[in-house]
Coordinates of C-alpha atoms in Angstrom, one line a residue:
X1 CA -80.5 54.0 -176.6
X2 CA -83.9 54.0 -174.9
X3 CA -87.0 55.8 -176.0
X4 CA -89.2 58.1 -173.7
X5 CA -92.2 58.0 -176.1
X6 CA -92.9 56.1 -179.3
X7 CA -90.5 57.1 -182.2
X8 CA -88.7 59.9 -179.8
X9 CA -85.1 58.7 -178.6
X10 CA -84.3 59.9 -174.8
X11 CA -81.0 61.3 -174.4
X12 CA -78.3 59.0 -173.0
X13 CA -77.4 60.2 -169.5
X14 CA -73.9 61.4 -169.7
X15 CA -71.3 59.7 -167.3
X16 CA -68.2 61.4 -166.3
X17 CA -65.1 59.6 -164.9
X18 CA -64.6 61.5 -161.9
X19 CA -60.9 59.9 -161.4
X20 CA -59.9 60.5 -164.9
X21 CA -56.7 63.0 -164.1
X22 CA -56.2 61.4 -160.7
X23 CA -55.0 58.7 -162.4
X24 CA -51.8 60.8 -162.9
X25 CA -51.2 60.1 -159.3
X26 CA -50.0 56.6 -160.0
X27 CA -46.6 58.4 -161.2
X28 CA -46.1 59.3 -157.5
X29 CA -44.3 55.9 -156.9
X30 CA -41.8 56.3 -159.8
X31 CA -41.0 59.9 -159.0
X32 CA -41.1 59.7 -155.1
X33 CA -37.3 59.6 -154.8
X34 CA -37.1 62.6 -157.2
X35 CA -39.4 64.5 -155.0
X36 CA -37.6 63.2 -152.1
X37 CA -34.2 64.6 -153.1
X38 CA -35.8 68.0 -153.7
X39 CA -37.3 68.0 -150.1
X40 CA -34.1 67.0 -148.8
X41 CA -32.2 69.8 -150.3
X42 CA -34.9 72.2 -149.0
X43 CA -34.7 71.0 -145.6
X44 CA -31.0 71.4 -145.6
X45 CA -31.5 75.1 -146.8
X46 CA -33.8 75.8 -144.0
X47 CA -31.6 74.4 -141.4
X48 CA -33.5 71.5 -140.7
X49 CA -30.5 69.1 -141.4
X50 CA -31.3 66.4 -138.7
X51 CA -34.7 65.7 -140.1
X52 CA -33.9 65.7 -143.6
X53 CA -32.7 62.5 -144.0
X54 CA -36.2 60.9 -143.2
X55 CA -37.2 61.9 -146.7
X56 CA -35.1 59.0 -148.2
X57 CA -37.6 56.7 -146.7
X58 CA -40.5 58.2 -148.7
X59 CA -41.5 54.8 -150.3
X60 CA -42.4 53.0 -146.8
X61 CA -43.9 56.2 -145.4
X62 CA -46.3 56.3 -148.4
X63 CA -47.3 52.6 -148.1
X64 CA -47.4 52.3 -144.8
X65 CA -48.6 55.7 -143.4
X66 CA -49.9 58.1 -146.0
X67 CA -52.1 55.5 -148.0
X68 CA -53.8 53.9 -145.1
X69 CA -54.8 57.4 -143.6
X70 CA -56.1 58.7 -147.1
X71 CA -57.8 55.8 -147.6
X72 CA -59.5 55.9 -144.2
X73 CA -60.3 59.6 -144.9
X74 CA -61.6 59.5 -148.5
X75 CA -63.2 56.0 -148.2
X76 CA -65.0 54.0 -151.0
X77 CA -65.3 54.9 -154.3
X78 CA -68.7 53.9 -155.2
X79 CA -68.5 54.5 -158.9
X80 CA -68.9 52.0 -161.7
X81 CA -68.9 52.8 -165.5
X82 CA -72.3 52.0 -166.9
X83 CA -72.3 49.5 -169.9
X84 CA -73.0 52.1 -172.6
X85 CA -69.6 54.1 -171.9
X86 CA -67.4 50.8 -171.4
X87 CA -66.2 50.8 -175.2
X88 CA -65.7 54.5 -175.2
X89 CA -63.3 54.2 -172.1
X90 CA -61.7 51.1 -173.4
X91 CA -60.7 52.9 -176.5
X92 CA -59.6 56.2 -174.8
X93 CA -55.9 56.2 -175.1
X94 CA -55.4 58.8 -172.3
X95 CA -55.5 55.9 -169.6
X96 CA -52.8 54.0 -171.6
X97 CA -50.5 56.7 -171.5
X98 CA -50.9 57.1 -167.9
X99 CA -49.4 53.4 -167.5
X100 CA -47.1 54.1 -170.0
X101 CA -45.7 57.1 -168.5
X102 CA -44.4 55.1 -165.2
X103 CA -41.8 53.3 -167.1
X104 CA -39.5 56.2 -168.1
X105 CA -39.9 57.7 -164.7
X106 CA -39.0 54.2 -163.3
X107 CA -36.0 53.9 -164.9
X108 CA -34.8 57.6 -164.2
X109 CA -35.4 57.2 -160.6
X110 CA -33.5 54.0 -160.8
X111 CA -30.4 55.4 -162.2
X112 CA -30.7 58.3 -160.0
X113 CA -30.9 56.2 -156.7
X114 CA -27.6 54.3 -158.1
X115 CA -25.9 57.4 -158.3
X116 CA -27.0 58.6 -154.8
X117 CA -26.2 55.5 -153.3
X118 CA -22.7 55.4 -154.9
X119 CA -21.6 59.0 -154.5
X120 CA -19.3 60.0 -151.9
X121 CA -20.1 63.9 -152.4
X122 CA -23.6 65.2 -152.1
X123 CA -22.8 68.8 -151.3
X124 CA -25.1 69.8 -154.0
X125 CA -28.1 68.5 -151.5
X126 CA -26.5 70.4 -148.5
X127 CA -25.2 67.4 -147.2
X128 CA -21.5 66.5 -146.1
X129 CA -20.2 63.3 -147.8
X130 CA -22.6 60.7 -149.2
X131 CA -25.4 59.2 -147.6
X132 CA -25.4 57.5 -144.3
X133 CA -26.3 53.6 -143.8
X134 CA -29.8 54.8 -142.7
X135 CA -30.4 57.0 -145.5
X136 CA -29.0 54.2 -147.9
X137 CA -31.5 51.9 -146.6
X138 CA -34.5 54.1 -146.8
X139 CA -33.5 54.9 -150.4
X140 CA -33.3 51.1 -151.3
X141 CA -36.5 50.5 -149.8
X142 CA -38.2 53.6 -151.6
X143 CA -37.0 52.3 -154.9
X144 CA -38.1 48.8 -153.7
X145 CA -41.8 50.5 -153.6
X146 CA -41.3 51.9 -157.0
X147 CA -40.3 48.3 -158.1
X148 CA -43.1 46.8 -156.3
X149 CA -45.8 49.1 -157.7
X150 CA -44.0 48.9 -161.1
X151 CA -44.8 45.1 -160.9
X152 CA -48.4 45.9 -160.9
X153 CA -48.0 48.3 -163.6
X154 CA -46.2 45.2 -165.6
X155 CA -49.4 43.3 -164.4
X156 CA -51.9 46.0 -166.1
X157 CA -49.5 45.8 -169.2
X158 CA -48.8 41.9 -169.4
X159 CA -52.6 41.1 -169.6
X160 CA -53.0 43.0 -172.9
X161 CA -52.9 41.7 -176.5
X162 CA -50.8 44.2 -177.9
X163 CA -47.2 43.0 -178.4
X164 CA -45.7 46.5 -177.4
X165 CA -47.7 46.6 -174.0
X166 CA -46.6 42.7 -173.5
X167 CA -42.9 43.8 -173.8
X168 CA -43.1 47.0 -171.8
X169 CA -44.6 44.5 -169.1
X170 CA -41.2 42.7 -169.3
X171 CA -39.1 45.8 -169.2
X172 CA -41.2 47.1 -166.0
X173 CA -40.5 43.9 -164.4
X174 CA -36.5 43.9 -164.9
X175 CA -35.7 46.3 -161.8
X176 CA -37.1 43.5 -159.7
X177 CA -35.8 40.4 -161.6
X178 CA -39.3 39.2 -161.6
X179 CA -39.7 38.8 -165.2
X180 CA -41.2 35.1 -164.8
X181 CA -44.2 36.8 -163.1
X182 CA -45.3 37.7 -166.8
X183 CA -45.7 34.0 -167.4
X184 CA -47.0 32.6 -164.0
X185 CA -49.4 35.3 -163.6
X186 CA -51.1 35.0 -166.7
X187 CA -50.9 31.3 -167.4
X188 CA -50.4 29.8 -164.2
X189 CA -52.2 31.8 -161.5
X190 CA -55.4 32.8 -163.5
X191 CA -55.9 29.2 -164.2
X192 CA -55.2 27.7 -160.8
X193 CA -56.5 30.8 -158.6
X194 CA -58.4 29.9 -155.4
X195 CA -57.2 26.3 -155.6
X196 CA -54.8 24.6 -153.4
X197 CA -52.3 24.1 -156.5
X198 CA -52.0 27.9 -157.0
X199 CA -48.7 29.1 -155.1
X200 CA -50.2 32.6 -155.0
X201 CA -53.5 31.7 -153.3
X202 CA -52.8 32.1 -149.7
X203 CA -54.5 29.5 -147.6
X204 CA -56.5 29.6 -144.3
X205 CA -54.4 29.5 -141.2
X206 CA -51.4 30.3 -143.3
X207 CA -49.2 33.2 -142.2
X208 CA -47.7 35.7 -144.6
X209 CA -44.3 34.6 -143.7
X210 CA -45.0 31.0 -144.9
X211 CA -46.9 32.0 -147.9
X212 CA -44.1 34.3 -148.9
X213 CA -41.4 31.4 -150.0
X214 CA -43.8 29.4 -151.0
X215 CA -45.5 31.7 -153.7
X216 CA -42.1 33.0 -154.7
X217 CA -40.6 29.5 -155.3
X218 CA -44.0 28.0 -156.6
X219 CA -44.4 30.7 -159.1
X220 CA -40.8 30.2 -160.2
X221 CA -41.1 26.8 -160.7
X222 CA -44.4 26.9 -162.3
X223 CA -43.5 29.8 -164.8
X224 CA -40.4 27.4 -166.0
X225 CA -42.7 24.3 -166.4
X226 CA -45.2 26.4 -168.3
X227 CA -42.7 27.7 -170.8
X228 CA -40.7 24.6 -171.2
X229 CA -44.1 22.9 -171.7
X230 CA -45.2 25.6 -174.6
X231 CA -41.7 25.4 -176.3
X232 CA -41.8 21.7 -176.4
X233 CA -45.2 21.7 -178.1
X234 CA -43.5 24.1 -180.9
X235 CA -40.4 21.9 -181.1
X236 CA -38.0 24.0 -179.5
X237 CA -35.6 23.8 -176.7
X238 CA -36.4 25.5 -173.3
X239 CA -32.8 26.8 -172.9
X240 CA -33.4 29.6 -175.8
X241 CA -33.9 33.0 -176.5
X242 CA -37.5 32.1 -177.2
X243 CA -38.0 31.1 -173.5
X244 CA -40.2 34.3 -172.2
X245 CA -38.7 33.6 -168.6
X246 CA -35.1 33.7 -170.1
X247 CA -35.5 36.8 -172.3
X248 CA -37.3 38.5 -169.4
X249 CA -34.5 37.7 -166.8
X250 CA -32.0 38.6 -169.7
X251 CA -33.4 42.4 -169.6
X252 CA -32.8 42.4 -165.5
X253 CA -29.1 41.1 -166.3
X254 CA -28.4 43.8 -169.0
X255 CA -30.3 46.4 -166.8
X256 CA -28.4 45.4 -163.8
X257 CA -25.0 45.0 -165.6
X258 CA -25.1 48.4 -167.1
X259 CA -25.8 50.2 -163.7
X260 CA -22.9 48.2 -162.1
X261 CA -20.8 49.0 -165.1
X262 CA -21.5 52.6 -164.6
X263 CA -21.5 53.1 -160.6
X264 CA -19.5 50.1 -159.6
X265 CA -20.1 47.1 -157.7
X266 CA -21.0 49.1 -154.8
X267 CA -24.6 49.2 -156.0
X268 CA -24.9 45.7 -155.9
X269 CA -26.1 45.5 -152.2
X270 CA -28.6 48.1 -153.1
X271 CA -30.1 46.5 -156.3
X272 CA -30.5 43.3 -154.3
X273 CA -32.3 45.1 -151.3
X274 CA -34.6 47.1 -153.6
X275 CA -35.5 44.1 -155.5
X276 CA -36.2 41.6 -152.7
X277 CA -38.4 44.3 -150.8
X278 CA -40.2 45.2 -154.1
X279 CA -41.1 41.5 -155.2
X280 CA -42.2 41.0 -151.2
X281 CA -44.6 43.7 -151.8
X282 CA -46.2 41.9 -154.6
X283 CA -46.3 38.9 -152.7
X284 CA -48.1 40.7 -149.7
X285 CA -50.9 41.8 -151.8
X286 CA -51.1 38.3 -153.7
X287 CA -51.5 37.0 -150.0
X288 CA -54.4 39.4 -149.4
X289 CA -56.1 38.7 -152.7
X290 CA -57.3 35.1 -152.0
X291 CA -56.8 34.2 -148.6
X292 CA -58.8 31.1 -147.6
X293 CA -61.0 31.3 -150.9
X294 CA -61.7 28.0 -152.5
X295 CA -63.3 27.1 -156.0
X296 CA -65.5 23.9 -155.5
X297 CA -64.9 20.7 -157.5
X298 CA -67.4 20.1 -160.1
X299 CA -69.0 16.3 -160.8
X300 CA -66.2 16.2 -163.6
X301 CA -63.5 16.5 -161.1
X302 CA -62.6 19.9 -162.1
X303 CA -62.8 23.2 -160.3
X304 CA -65.8 25.4 -160.9
X305 CA -65.2 28.7 -162.9
X306 CA -63.5 31.2 -161.0
X307 CA -66.3 33.7 -159.7
X308 CA -66.4 37.2 -157.7
X309 CA -66.8 35.4 -154.7
X310 CA -63.2 33.9 -155.1
X311 CA -61.1 37.2 -154.8
X312 CA -61.0 39.8 -151.8
X313 CA -61.6 43.2 -153.1
X314 CA -61.7 46.8 -151.8
X315 CA -63.2 50.0 -153.4
X316 CA -61.2 52.5 -151.5
X317 CA -60.5 55.3 -154.0
X318 CA -56.9 56.3 -153.1
X319 CA -55.3 52.8 -153.4
X320 CA -57.3 52.0 -156.1
X321 CA -56.0 55.1 -158.1
X322 CA -52.4 54.0 -156.8
X323 CA -52.7 50.5 -158.1
X324 CA -54.8 51.0 -161.3
X325 CA -57.9 49.5 -159.7
X326 CA -56.3 46.1 -158.8
X327 CA -58.5 46.3 -155.6
X328 CA -61.5 45.7 -158.1
X329 CA -59.9 41.9 -158.4
X330 CA -63.0 40.0 -159.1
X331 CA -63.5 41.9 -162.1
X332 CA -60.4 41.3 -163.1
X333 CA -60.1 37.7 -162.8
X334 CA -63.6 37.5 -164.8
X335 CA -62.3 39.9 -167.6
X336 CA -58.3 39.6 -167.4
X337 CA -57.8 41.5 -170.5
X338 CA -60.0 44.4 -169.6
X339 CA -58.4 47.8 -169.1
X340 CA -58.1 49.3 -165.7
X341 CA -60.3 52.3 -166.0
X342 CA -63.4 50.2 -166.8
X343 CA -62.9 47.6 -164.0
X344 CA -66.2 47.3 -161.6
X345 CA -66.8 46.8 -158.0
X346 CA -68.7 43.7 -158.5
X347 CA -71.7 42.1 -156.3
X348 CA -71.2 39.2 -154.6
X349 CA -67.4 39.6 -154.0
X350 CA -66.1 39.6 -150.6
X351 CA -64.5 43.0 -149.4
X352 CA -61.6 43.7 -147.0
X353 CA -62.2 46.3 -144.2
X354 CA -59.7 48.6 -145.8
X355 CA -57.5 49.2 -148.6
X356 CA -54.8 46.8 -150.0
X357 CA -52.2 49.5 -148.5
X358 CA -53.9 49.2 -145.0
X359 CA -53.9 45.6 -145.0
X360 CA -50.1 44.9 -146.1
X361 CA -49.2 46.0 -142.4
X362 CA -52.0 43.7 -140.9
X363 CA -50.5 40.8 -142.8
X364 CA -46.8 41.1 -141.5
X365 CA -48.7 40.4 -137.9
X366 CA -50.0 37.0 -138.3
X367 CA -51.9 37.2 -134.9
X368 CA -53.3 40.5 -136.1
X369 CA -54.5 39.1 -139.3
X370 CA -55.9 36.1 -138.3
X371 CA -58.3 38.3 -135.8
X372 CA -59.1 40.7 -138.5
X373 CA -59.5 38.0 -141.4
X374 CA -60.3 34.4 -140.4
X375 CA -63.9 35.3 -139.2
X376 CA -64.5 37.0 -142.4
X377 CA -63.6 34.2 -144.5
X378 CA -65.8 32.0 -142.3
X379 CA -68.9 34.5 -142.6
X380 CA -68.3 34.6 -146.4
X381 CA -68.8 30.5 -146.4
X382 CA -71.5 31.0 -143.9
X383 CA -69.6 29.0 -141.2
X384 CA -69.0 26.1 -143.2
X385 CA -65.1 25.4 -142.8
X386 CA -65.1 22.4 -145.3
X387 CA -65.7 25.0 -148.0
X388 CA -62.4 26.9 -147.1
X389 CA -58.8 26.5 -148.8
X390 CA -57.2 25.5 -145.7
X391 CA -53.1 25.3 -144.9
X392 CA -52.5 21.4 -145.0
X393 CA -50.2 21.5 -142.1
X394 CA -53.0 23.0 -139.9
X395 CA -56.0 21.3 -141.4
X396 CA -56.9 18.6 -138.5
X397 CA -56.5 21.6 -136.0
X398 CA -58.5 24.1 -137.8
X399 CA -61.3 21.6 -138.4
X400 CA -61.5 20.3 -135.0
X401 CA -61.4 24.0 -133.6
X402 CA -64.4 25.0 -135.9
X403 CA -66.5 22.1 -135.5
X404 CA -66.1 20.2 -138.9
X405 CA -67.0 16.4 -138.7

């Protein structure tokens, strides 16, 4: 509290989170297929049968079309919570409930999608027979979007100290069989971020399509190694229920097993497709977050402390709401346990030209990505290519191209 005159306390300026109720839009992803079913029914009632199946593609349409347009229209946020309200915001359980609510809707939508995929008679939706191939693919990708955003929801929960929230994180990851992310992200990525040793930090000159398998398999190997080391120190065997990689995967086995038992083996292609697409979305975001950024080695041989300059950020408000402020990534790395509602846009952090949703499509096209991002990486390091995290296979060519000696 400050004073206006000696002995007279000045009123603390009141601050209002203008996004407070907009955080509920984070539930669009886990309810999108439910919304799509209502829209399909309505279109059939109106006689618009030829275009009704487009609704099953609601997930990709949201990620690749609607969110980028809205990011462009609404622009950056620009609002940071002041220090004096941080503790109050942190303690406000409303924000936690916004995240918790994702999980029941996620499970309901997954079960509903399995029913839609396997059903041979969907006449109640105004359709003849079951879903066609195009509709099934759209449905699987839409559920995959839910799974991909679900990994981000699990990311928010998995960083917290409460035992319940950590288990909820594993439950959320079960849909995409990505339970090992809980280990690798917290104890691997956050330690090695923006170094050549981190599989989830993309290198300058590395295309997304090269990065994807490296990050997936690298994260898998790292999570197992980390957990094996932890259990050995405790005198326990890695092949046990105490292994957090195995017990997280067990949740996926149980979930998928129940769905196959209820709806039949016909849902297996659906489950595989949605899982692969879901975790590929997560890996696309990983690709965006640290592309080309590198922490320097200190005289001791260790890497310098991670600072705001080691993460690509975006303050575009719509995708920030959709991803629980994930785009304020520098503050997240500085304060991993900090809840999303108090993450700040930090000075000194490099910024992407648009929101993560817009940049996902750019990442899929390597020539376009290099045109958009490579000069930004170089500008961030004042043209010094030697300070950049370079793809080893292209190192000589890149150094020669940018004049390093």
